[in-house]
PDB file of C-alpha atoms in Angstrom:
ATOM      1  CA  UNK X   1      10.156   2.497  32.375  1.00 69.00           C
ATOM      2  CA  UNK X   2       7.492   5.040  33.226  1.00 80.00           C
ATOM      3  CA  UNK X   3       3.969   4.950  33.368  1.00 81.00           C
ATOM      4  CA  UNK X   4       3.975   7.798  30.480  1.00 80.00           C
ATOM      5  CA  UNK X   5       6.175   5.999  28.380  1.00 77.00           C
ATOM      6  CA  UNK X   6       4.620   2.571  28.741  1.00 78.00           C
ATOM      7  CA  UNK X   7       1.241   4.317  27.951  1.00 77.00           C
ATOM      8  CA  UNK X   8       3.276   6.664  25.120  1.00 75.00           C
ATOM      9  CA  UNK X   9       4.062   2.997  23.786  1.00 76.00           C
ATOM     10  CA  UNK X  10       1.247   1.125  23.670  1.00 75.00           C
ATOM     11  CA  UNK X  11      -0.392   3.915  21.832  1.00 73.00           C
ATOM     12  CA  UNK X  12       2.078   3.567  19.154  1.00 74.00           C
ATOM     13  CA  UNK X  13       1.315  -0.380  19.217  1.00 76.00           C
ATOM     14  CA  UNK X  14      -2.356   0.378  18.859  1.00 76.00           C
ATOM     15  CA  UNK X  15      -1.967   2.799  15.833  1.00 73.00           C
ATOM     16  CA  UNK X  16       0.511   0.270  13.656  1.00 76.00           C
ATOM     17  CA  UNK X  17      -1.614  -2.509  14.574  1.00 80.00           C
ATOM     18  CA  UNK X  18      -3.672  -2.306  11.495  1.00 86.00           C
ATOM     19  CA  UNK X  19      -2.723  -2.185   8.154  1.00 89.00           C
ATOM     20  CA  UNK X  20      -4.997   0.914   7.052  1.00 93.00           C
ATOM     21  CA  UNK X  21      -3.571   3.266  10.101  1.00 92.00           C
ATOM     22  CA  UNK X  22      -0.141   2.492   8.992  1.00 90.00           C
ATOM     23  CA  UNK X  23      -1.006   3.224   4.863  1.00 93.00           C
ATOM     24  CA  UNK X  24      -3.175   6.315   6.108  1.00 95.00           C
ATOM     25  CA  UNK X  25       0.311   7.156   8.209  1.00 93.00           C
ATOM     26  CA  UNK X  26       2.618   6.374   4.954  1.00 92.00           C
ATOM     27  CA  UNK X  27       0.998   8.714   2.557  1.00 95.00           C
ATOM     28  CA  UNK X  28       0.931  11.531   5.419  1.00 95.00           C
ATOM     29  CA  UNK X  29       4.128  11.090   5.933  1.00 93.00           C
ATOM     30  CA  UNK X  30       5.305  10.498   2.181  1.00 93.00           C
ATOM     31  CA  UNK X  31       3.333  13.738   1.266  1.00 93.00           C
ATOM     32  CA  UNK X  32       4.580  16.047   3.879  1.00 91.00           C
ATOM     33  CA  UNK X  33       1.170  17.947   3.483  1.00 94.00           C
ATOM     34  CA  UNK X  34      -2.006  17.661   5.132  1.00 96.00           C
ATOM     35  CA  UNK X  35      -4.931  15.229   3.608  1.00 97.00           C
ATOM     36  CA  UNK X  36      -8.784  14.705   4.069  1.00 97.00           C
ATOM     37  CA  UNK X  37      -9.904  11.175   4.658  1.00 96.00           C
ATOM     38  CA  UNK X  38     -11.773  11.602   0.978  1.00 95.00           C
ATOM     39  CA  UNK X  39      -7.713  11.959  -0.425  1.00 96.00           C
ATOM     40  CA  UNK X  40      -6.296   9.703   1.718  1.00 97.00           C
ATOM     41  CA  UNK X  41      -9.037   7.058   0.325  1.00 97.00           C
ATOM     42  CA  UNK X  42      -9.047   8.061  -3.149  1.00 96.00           C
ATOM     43  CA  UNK X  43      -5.008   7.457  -3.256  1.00 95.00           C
ATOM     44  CA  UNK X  44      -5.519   3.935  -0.617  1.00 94.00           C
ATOM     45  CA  UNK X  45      -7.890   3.330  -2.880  1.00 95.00           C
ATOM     46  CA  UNK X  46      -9.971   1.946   0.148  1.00 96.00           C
ATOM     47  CA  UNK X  47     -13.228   3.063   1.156  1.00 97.00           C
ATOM     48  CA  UNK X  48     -14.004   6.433   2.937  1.00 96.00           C
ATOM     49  CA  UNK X  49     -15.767   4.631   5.643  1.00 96.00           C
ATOM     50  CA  UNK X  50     -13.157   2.996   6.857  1.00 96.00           C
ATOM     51  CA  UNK X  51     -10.570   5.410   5.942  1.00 97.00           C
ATOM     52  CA  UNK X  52     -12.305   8.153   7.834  1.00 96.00           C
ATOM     53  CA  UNK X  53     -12.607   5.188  11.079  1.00 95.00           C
ATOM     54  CA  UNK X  54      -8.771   4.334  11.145  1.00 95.00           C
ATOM     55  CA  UNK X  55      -8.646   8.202  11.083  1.00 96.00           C
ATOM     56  CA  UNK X  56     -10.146   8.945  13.857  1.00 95.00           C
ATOM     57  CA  UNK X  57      -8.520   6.028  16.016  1.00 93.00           C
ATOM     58  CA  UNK X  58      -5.006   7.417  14.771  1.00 94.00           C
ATOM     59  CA  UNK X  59      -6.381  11.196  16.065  1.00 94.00           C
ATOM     60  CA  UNK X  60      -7.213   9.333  19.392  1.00 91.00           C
ATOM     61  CA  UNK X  61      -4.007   8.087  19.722  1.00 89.00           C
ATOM     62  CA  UNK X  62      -2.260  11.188  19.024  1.00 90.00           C
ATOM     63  CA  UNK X  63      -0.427  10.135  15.732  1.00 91.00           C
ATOM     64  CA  UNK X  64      -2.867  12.635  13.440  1.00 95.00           C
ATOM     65  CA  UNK X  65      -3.816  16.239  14.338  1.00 97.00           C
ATOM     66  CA  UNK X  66      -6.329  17.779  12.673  1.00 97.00           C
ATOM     67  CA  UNK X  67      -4.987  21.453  11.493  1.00 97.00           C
ATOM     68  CA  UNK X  68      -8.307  22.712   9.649  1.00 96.00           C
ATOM     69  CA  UNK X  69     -11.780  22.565   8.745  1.00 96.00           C
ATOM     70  CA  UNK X  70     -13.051  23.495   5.176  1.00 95.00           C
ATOM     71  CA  UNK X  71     -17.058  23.595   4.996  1.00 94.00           C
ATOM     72  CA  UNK X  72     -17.891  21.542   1.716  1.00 88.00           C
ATOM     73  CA  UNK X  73     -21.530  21.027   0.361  1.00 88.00           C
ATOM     74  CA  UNK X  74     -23.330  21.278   3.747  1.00 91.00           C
ATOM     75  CA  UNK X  75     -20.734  19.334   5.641  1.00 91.00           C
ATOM     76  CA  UNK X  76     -16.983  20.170   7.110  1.00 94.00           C
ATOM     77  CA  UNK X  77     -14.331  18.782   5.561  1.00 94.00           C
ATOM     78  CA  UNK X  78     -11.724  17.965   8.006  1.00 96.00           C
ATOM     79  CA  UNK X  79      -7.506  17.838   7.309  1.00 98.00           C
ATOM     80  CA  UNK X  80      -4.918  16.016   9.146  1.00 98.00           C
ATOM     81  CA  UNK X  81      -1.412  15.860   9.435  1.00 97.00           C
ATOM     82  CA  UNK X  82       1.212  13.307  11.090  1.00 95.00           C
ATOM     83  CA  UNK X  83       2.222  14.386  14.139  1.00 93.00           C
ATOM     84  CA  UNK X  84       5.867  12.998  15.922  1.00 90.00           C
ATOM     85  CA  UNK X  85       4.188   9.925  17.381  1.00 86.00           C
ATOM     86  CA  UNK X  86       2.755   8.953  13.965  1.00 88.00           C
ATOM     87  CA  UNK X  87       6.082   9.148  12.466  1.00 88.00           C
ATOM     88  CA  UNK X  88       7.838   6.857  15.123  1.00 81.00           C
ATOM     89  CA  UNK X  89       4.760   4.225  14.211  1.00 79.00           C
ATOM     90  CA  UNK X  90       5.464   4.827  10.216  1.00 68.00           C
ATOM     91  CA  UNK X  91       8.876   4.243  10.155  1.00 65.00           C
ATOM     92  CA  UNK X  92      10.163   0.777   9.762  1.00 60.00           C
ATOM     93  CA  UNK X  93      11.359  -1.002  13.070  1.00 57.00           C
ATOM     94  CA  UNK X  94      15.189  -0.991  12.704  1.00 54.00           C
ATOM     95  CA  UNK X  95      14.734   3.357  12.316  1.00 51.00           C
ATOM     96  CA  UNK X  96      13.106   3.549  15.462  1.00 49.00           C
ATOM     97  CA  UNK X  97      16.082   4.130  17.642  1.00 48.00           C
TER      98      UNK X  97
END
């Protein structure tokens, strides 16, 4: 195996290893659209603070991209979607091949 795809794969163990990333991924992928952290917490029903964390980690890893910025009350709201590597860590373990 290759240094890319051992480093491809522990990226997708890092972004299923907690159970926020992989509900964040879920309703990305279940939605087909893309979501703010303030949707993606109100349907989690989790808080934004932590929502908007395990956001950024997934972005990090490359299993969220963001694909726009909406300027809301004096701040930006920002949108992200799943990208192919988020997919592979939503789907459930026998689908993975």
């Amino acid at each position: 195996m290759s240094i890319t795809m051992l480093r491809q794969q522990a990226a997708i163990n890092r972004a299923g290893a907690h159970w926020i990333r992989l509900r964040i991924l879920e309703i990305l992928v279940q939605s087909g659209a893309a979501h703010s952290p303030t949707q993606l917490a109100r349907q989690a029903q989790e808080p934004l603070a932590n929502i908007s964390y395990h956001t950024r980690v997934l972005l990090k890893l490359g299993c969220v991209k963001l694909v726009r910025r909406v300027p809301r009350r004096g701040a930006v709201e920002h949108y992200y979607q799943v990208t192919k590597r988020g997919r592979k860590v939503s789907m459930p373990p026998k689908q993975l091949s």
